[in-house]
PDB file of C-alpha atoms in Angstrom:
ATOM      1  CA  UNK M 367      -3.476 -22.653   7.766  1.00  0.00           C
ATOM      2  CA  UNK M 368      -2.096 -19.414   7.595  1.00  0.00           C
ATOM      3  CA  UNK M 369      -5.373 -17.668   7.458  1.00  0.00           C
ATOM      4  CA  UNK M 370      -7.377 -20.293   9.605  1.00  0.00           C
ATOM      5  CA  UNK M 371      -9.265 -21.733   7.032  1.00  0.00           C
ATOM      6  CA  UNK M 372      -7.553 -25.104   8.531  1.00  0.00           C
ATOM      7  CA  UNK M 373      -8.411 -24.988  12.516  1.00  0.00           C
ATOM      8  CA  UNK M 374      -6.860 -26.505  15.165  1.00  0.00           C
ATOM      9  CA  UNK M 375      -3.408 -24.592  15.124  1.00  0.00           C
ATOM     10  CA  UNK M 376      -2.435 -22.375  17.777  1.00  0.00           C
ATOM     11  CA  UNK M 377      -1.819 -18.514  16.929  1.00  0.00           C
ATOM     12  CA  UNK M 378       1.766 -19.298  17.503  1.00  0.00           C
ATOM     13  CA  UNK M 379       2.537 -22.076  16.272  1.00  0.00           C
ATOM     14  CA  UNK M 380       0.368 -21.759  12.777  1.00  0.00           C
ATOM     15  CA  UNK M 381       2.530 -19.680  10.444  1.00  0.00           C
ATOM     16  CA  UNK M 382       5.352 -22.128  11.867  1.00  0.00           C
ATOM     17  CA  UNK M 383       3.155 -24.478  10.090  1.00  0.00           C
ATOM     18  CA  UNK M 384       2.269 -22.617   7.037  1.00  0.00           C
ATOM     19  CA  UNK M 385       5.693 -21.629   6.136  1.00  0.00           C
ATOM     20  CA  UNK M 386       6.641 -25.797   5.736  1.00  0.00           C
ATOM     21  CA  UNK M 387       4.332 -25.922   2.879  1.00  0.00           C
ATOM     22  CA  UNK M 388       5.739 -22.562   1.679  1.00  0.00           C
ATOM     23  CA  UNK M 389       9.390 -23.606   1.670  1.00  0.00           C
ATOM     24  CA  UNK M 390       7.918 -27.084  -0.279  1.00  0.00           C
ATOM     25  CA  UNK M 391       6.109 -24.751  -2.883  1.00  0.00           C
ATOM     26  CA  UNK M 392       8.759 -22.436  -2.822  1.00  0.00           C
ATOM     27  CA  UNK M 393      11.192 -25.330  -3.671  1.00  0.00           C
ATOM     28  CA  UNK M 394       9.843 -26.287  -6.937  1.00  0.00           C
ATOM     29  CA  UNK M 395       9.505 -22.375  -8.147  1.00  0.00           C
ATOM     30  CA  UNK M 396       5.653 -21.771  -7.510  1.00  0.00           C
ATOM     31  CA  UNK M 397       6.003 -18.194  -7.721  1.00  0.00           C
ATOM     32  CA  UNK M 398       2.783 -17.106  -4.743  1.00  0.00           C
ATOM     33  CA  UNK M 399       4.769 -19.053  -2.411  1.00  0.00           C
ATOM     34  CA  UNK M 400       8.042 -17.739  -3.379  1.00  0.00           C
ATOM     35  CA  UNK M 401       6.664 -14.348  -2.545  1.00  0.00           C
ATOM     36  CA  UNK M 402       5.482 -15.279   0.699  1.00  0.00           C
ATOM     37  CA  UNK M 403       8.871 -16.666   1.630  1.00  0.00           C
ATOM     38  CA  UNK M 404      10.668 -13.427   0.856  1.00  0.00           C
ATOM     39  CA  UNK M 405       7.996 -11.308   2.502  1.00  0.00           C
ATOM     40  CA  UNK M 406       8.207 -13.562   5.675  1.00  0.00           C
ATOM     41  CA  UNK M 407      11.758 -13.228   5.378  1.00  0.00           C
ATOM     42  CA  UNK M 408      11.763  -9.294   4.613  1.00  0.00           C
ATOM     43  CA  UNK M 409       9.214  -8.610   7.640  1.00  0.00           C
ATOM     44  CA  UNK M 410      10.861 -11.010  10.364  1.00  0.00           C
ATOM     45  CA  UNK M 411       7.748 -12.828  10.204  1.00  0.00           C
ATOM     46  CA  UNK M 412      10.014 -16.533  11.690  1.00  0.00           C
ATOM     47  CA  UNK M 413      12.657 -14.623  13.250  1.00  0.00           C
ATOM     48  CA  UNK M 414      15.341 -11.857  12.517  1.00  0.00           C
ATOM     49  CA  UNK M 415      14.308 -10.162   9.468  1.00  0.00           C
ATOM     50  CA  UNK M 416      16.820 -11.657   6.695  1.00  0.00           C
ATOM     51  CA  UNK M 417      17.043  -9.100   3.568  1.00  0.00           C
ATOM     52  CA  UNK M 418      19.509 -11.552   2.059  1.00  0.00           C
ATOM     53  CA  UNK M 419      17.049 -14.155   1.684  1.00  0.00           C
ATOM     54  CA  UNK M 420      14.442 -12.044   0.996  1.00  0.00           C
ATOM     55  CA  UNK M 421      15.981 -10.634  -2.178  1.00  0.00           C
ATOM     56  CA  UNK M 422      17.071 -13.740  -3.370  1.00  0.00           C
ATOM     57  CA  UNK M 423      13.582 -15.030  -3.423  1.00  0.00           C
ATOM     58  CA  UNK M 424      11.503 -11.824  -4.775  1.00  0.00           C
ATOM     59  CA  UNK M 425      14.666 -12.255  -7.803  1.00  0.00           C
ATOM     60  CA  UNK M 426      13.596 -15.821  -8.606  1.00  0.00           C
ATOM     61  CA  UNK M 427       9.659 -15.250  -8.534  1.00  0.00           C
ATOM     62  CA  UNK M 428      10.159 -12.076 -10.818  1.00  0.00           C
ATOM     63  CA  UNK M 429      11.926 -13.826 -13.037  1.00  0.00           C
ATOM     64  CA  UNK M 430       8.816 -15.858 -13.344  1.00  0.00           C
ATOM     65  CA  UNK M 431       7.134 -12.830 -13.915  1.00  0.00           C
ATOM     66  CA  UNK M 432       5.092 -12.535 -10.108  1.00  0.00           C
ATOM     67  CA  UNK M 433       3.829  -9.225 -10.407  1.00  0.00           C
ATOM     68  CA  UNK M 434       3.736  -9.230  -6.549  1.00  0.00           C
ATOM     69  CA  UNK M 435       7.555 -10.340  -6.080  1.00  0.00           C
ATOM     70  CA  UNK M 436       8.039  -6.894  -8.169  1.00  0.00           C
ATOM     71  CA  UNK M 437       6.254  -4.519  -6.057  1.00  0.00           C
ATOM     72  CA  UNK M 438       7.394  -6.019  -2.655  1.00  0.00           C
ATOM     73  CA  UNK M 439      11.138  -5.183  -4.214  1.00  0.00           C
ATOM     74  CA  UNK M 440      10.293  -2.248  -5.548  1.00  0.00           C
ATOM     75  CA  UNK M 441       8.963  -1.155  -1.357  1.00  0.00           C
ATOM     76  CA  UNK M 442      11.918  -2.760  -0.188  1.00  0.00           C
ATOM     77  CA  UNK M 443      13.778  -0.364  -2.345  1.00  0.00           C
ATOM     78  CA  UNK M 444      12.031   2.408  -1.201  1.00  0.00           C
ATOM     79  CA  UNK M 445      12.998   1.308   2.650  1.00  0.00           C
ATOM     80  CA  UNK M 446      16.310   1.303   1.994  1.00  0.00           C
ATOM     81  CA  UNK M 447      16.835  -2.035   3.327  1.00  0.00           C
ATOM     82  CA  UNK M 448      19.245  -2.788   0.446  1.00  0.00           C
ATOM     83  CA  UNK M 449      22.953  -2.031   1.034  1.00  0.00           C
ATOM     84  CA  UNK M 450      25.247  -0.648  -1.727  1.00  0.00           C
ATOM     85  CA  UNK M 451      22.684   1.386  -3.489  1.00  0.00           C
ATOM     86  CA  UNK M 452      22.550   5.055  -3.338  1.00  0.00           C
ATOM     87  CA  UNK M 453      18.684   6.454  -2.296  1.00  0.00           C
ATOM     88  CA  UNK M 454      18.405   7.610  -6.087  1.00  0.00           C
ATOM     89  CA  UNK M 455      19.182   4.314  -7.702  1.00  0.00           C
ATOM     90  CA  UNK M 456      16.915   3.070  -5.140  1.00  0.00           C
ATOM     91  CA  UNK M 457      14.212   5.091  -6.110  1.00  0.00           C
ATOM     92  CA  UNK M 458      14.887   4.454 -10.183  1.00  0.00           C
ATOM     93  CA  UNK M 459      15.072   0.919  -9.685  1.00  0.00           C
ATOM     94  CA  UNK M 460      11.961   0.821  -7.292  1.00  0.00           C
ATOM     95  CA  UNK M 461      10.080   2.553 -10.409  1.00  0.00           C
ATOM     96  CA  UNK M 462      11.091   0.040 -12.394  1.00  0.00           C
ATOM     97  CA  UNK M 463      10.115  -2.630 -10.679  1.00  0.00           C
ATOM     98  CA  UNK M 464       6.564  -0.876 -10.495  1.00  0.00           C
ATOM     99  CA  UNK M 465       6.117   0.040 -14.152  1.00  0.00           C
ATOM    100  CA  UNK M 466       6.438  -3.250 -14.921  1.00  0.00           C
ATOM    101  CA  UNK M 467       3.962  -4.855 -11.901  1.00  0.00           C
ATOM    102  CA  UNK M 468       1.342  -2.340 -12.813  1.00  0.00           C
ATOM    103  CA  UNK M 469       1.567  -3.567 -16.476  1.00  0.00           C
ATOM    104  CA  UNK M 470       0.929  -6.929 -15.446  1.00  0.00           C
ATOM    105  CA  UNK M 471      -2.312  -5.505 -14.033  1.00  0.00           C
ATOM    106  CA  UNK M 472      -1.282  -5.723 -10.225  1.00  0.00           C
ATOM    107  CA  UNK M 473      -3.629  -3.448  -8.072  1.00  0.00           C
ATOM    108  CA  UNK M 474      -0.647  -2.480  -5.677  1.00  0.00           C
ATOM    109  CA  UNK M 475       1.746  -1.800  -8.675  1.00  0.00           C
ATOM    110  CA  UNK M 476      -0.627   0.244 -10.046  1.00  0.00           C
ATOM    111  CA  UNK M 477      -1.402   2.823  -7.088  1.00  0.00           C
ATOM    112  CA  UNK M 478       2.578   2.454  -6.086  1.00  0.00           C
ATOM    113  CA  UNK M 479       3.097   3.482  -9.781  1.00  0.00           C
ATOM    114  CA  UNK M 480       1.029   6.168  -9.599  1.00  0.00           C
ATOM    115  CA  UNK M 481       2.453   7.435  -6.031  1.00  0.00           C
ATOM    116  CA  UNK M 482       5.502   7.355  -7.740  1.00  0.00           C
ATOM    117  CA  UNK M 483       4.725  10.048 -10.327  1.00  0.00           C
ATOM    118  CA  UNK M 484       2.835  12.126  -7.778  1.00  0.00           C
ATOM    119  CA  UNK M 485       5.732  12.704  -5.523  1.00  0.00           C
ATOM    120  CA  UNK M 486       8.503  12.422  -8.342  1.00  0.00           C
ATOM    121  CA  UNK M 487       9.977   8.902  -7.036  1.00  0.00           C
ATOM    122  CA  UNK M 488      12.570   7.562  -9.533  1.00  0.00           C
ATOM    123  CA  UNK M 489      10.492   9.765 -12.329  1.00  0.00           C
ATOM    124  CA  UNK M 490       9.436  13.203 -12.887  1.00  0.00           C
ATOM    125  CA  UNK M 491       6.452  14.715 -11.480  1.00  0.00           C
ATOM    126  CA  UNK M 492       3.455  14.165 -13.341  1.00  0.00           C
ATOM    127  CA  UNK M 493      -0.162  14.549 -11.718  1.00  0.00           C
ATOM    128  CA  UNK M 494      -1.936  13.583 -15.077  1.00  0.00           C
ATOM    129  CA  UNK M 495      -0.398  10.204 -15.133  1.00  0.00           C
ATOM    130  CA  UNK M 496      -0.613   9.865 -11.199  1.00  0.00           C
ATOM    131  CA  UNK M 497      -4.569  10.425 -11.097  1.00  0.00           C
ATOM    132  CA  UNK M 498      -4.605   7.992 -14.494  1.00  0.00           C
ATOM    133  CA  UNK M 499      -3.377   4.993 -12.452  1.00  0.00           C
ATOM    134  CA  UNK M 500      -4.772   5.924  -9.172  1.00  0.00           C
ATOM    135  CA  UNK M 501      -8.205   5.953 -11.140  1.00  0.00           C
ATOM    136  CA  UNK M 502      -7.296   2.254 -13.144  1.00  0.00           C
ATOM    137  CA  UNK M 503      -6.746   1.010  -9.609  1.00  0.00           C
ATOM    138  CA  UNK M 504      -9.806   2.679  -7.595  1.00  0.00           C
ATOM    139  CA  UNK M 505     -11.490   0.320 -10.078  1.00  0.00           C
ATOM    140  CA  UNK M 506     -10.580  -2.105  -8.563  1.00  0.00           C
ATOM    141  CA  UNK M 507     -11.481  -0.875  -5.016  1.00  0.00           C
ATOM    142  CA  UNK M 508      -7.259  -0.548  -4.044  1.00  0.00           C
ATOM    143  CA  UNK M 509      -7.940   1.503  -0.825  1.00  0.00           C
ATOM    144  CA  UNK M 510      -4.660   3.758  -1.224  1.00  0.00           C
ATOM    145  CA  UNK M 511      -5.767   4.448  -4.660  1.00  0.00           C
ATOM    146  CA  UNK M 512      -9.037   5.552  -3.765  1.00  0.00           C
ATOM    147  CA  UNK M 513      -7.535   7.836  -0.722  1.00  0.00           C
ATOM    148  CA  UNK M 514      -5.715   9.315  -3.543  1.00  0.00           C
ATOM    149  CA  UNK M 515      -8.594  10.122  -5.859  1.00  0.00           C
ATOM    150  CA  UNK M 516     -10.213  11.130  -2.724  1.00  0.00           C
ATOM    151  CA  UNK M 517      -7.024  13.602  -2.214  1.00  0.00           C
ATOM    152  CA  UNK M 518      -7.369  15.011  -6.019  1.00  0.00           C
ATOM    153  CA  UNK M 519     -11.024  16.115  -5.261  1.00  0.00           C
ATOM    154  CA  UNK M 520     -10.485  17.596  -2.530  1.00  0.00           C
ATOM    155  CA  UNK M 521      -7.695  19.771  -4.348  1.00  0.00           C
ATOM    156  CA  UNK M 522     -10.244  20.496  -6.998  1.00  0.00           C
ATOM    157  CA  UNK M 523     -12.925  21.445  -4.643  1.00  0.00           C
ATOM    158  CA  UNK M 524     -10.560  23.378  -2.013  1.00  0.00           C
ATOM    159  CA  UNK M 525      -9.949  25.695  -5.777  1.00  0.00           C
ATOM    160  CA  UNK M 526     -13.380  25.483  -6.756  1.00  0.00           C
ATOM    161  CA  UNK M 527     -15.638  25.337  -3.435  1.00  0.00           C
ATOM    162  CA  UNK M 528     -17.441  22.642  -4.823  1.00  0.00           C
ATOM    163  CA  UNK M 529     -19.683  20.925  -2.706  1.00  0.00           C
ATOM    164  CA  UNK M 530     -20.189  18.238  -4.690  1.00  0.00           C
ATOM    165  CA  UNK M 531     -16.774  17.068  -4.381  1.00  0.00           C
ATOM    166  CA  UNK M 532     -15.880  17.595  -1.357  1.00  0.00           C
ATOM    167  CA  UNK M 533     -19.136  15.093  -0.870  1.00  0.00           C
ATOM    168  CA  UNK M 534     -17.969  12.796  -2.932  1.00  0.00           C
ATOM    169  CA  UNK M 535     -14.533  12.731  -1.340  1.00  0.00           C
ATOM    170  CA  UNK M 536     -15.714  12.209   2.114  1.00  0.00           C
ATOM    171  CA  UNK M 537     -18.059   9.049   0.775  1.00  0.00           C
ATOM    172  CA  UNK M 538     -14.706   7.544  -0.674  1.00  0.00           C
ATOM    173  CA  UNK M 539     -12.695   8.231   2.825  1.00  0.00           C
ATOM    174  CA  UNK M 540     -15.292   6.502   4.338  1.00  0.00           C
ATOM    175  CA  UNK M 541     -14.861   3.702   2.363  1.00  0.00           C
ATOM    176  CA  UNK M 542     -11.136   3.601   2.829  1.00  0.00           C
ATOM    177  CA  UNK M 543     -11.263   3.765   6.337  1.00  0.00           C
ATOM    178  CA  UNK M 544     -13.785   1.286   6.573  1.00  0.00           C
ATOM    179  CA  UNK M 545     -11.084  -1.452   4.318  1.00  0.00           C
ATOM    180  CA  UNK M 546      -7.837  -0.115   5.496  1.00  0.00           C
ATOM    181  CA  UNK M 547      -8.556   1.328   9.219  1.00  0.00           C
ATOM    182  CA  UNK M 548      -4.096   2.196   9.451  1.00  0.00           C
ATOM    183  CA  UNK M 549      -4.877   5.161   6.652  1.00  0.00           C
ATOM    184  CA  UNK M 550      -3.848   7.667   8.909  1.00  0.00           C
ATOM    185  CA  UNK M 551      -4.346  10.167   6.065  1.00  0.00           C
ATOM    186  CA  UNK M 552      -8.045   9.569   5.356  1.00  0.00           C
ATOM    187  CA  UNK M 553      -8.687   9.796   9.292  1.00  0.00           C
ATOM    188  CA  UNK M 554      -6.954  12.826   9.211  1.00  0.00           C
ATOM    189  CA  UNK M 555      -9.044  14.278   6.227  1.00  0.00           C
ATOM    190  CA  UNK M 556     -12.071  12.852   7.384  1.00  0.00           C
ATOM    191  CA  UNK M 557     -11.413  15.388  10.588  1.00  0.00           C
ATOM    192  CA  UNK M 558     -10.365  18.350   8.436  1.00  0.00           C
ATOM    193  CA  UNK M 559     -14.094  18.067   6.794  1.00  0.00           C
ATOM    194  CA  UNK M 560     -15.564  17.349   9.687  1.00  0.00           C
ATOM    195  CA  UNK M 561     -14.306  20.109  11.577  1.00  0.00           C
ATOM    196  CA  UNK M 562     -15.137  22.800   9.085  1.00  0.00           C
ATOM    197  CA  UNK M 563     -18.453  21.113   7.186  1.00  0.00           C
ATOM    198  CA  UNK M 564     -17.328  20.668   3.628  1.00  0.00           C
ATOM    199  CA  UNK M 565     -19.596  17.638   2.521  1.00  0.00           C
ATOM    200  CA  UNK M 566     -20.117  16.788   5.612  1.00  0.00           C
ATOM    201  CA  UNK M 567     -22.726  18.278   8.337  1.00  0.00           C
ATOM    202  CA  UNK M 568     -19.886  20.600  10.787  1.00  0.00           C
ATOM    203  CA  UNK M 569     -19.356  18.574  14.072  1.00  0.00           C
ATOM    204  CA  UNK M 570     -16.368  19.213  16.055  1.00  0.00           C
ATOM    205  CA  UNK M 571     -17.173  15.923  18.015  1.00  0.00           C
ATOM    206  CA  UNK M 572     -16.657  14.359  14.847  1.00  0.00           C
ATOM    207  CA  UNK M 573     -13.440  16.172  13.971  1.00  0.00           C
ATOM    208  CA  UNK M 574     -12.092  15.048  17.017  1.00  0.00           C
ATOM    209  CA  UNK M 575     -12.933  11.480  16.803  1.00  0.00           C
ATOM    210  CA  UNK M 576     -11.419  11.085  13.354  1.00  0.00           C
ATOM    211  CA  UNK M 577      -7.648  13.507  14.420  1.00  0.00           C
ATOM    212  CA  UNK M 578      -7.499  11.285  17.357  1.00  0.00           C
ATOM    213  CA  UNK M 579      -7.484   7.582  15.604  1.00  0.00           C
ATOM    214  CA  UNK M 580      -5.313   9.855  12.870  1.00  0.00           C
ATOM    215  CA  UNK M 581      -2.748  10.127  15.718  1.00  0.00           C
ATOM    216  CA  UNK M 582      -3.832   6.656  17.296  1.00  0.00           C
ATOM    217  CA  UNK M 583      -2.647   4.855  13.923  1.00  0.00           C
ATOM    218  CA  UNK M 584       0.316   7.067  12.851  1.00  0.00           C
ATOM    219  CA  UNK M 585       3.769   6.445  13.631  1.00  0.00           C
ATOM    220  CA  UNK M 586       4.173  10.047  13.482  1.00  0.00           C
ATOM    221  CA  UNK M 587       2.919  12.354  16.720  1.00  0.00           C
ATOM    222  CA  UNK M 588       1.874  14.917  14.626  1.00  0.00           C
TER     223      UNK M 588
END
């Protein structure tokens, strides 16, 4: 219903719909559905975002070991939107929660994991291990982990003016774009090669296009 595999429900009044059979999963502990109740709760999704709820609900599906339930905590973490917790227990427990969602193989954990150790979130800094999981997930065609591994190359190739990689990290932004079209980032990098023709034929039509949906799809106005 929710995703209109099941027509004849209104835009509406169809997650309305979808969240009964949620709350009747949810009620005898199927852990998916449990998720999606505290993410609908989290997000506001059926009213007033409810935090209370939310965490209540990611608690009883990671006790049943949803790898999902973990990394939506760990994020909520991360926003803050848990009261009595100071940002670096926060941050610890949010890494936590992601160490062990990216050992049960969860895409998101993974590249959350790995964003974690690149910008020294509840851990410290550690580039080797970041690029590890970024690459684990990029298997698996995560588009943030990808944009990362895109990032990394073109680091290396920014130190080592290699043309090579700056052509393979435009191919990958173009690929995370074309999955993920919010990636402010890649729209912004896509510009940056654009504008001064690493892997990329020099356009500053181009450049422009790609810094203007950057700005277009950021909540920054940068």
């Amino acid at each position: 219903i929710e995703n209109d595999l099941i027509k004849g429900f209104s835009p509406t009044d169809k997650l309305q719909e979808a969240v009964k059979y949620y709350k009747k999963a949810a009620e005898r502990d199927q852990t998916d559905a449990l998720t999606d109740m505290a993410f609908i709760y989290e997000n506001g999704l059926i009213g007033e975002p409810n935090y209370d709820k939310a965490l209540e609900l990611y608690k009883r599906a990671i006790k049943l070991e949803n790898a999902r339930a973990m990394n939506n905590l760990a994020s909520m973490h991360l926003k803050g939107a848990l009261p009595d917790i100071t940002k670096s227990q926060a941050e610890k427990e949010a890494f936590k929660l992601y160490e062990k969602s990216a050992d049960l193989g969860y895409v998101k954990g993974l590249t959350n994991l790995g964003i974690c150790y690149l910008k020294g979130i509840g851990v410290a800094k550690d580039s080797v291990n970041a690029k590890k999981l970024f690459k684990e997930a990029s298997i698996q065609k995560d588009p943030d982990a990808m944009f990362y591994i895109a990032y990394f190359k073109l680091k290396g190739a920014s130190m080592n003016v290699n043309d090579e990689e700056y052509f393979e990290a435009a191919d990958q932004l173009r690929y995370v774009v074309g999955v993920d079209k919010n990636n402010s980032d890649a729209y912004y990098y896509l510009g940056y090669l654009s504008e001064n023709g690493f892997g990329v034929d020099q356009d500053y039509k181009t450049a422009s296009f790609y810094y203007s949906k950057a700005v277009v799809v950021s909540n920054e106005t940068n």
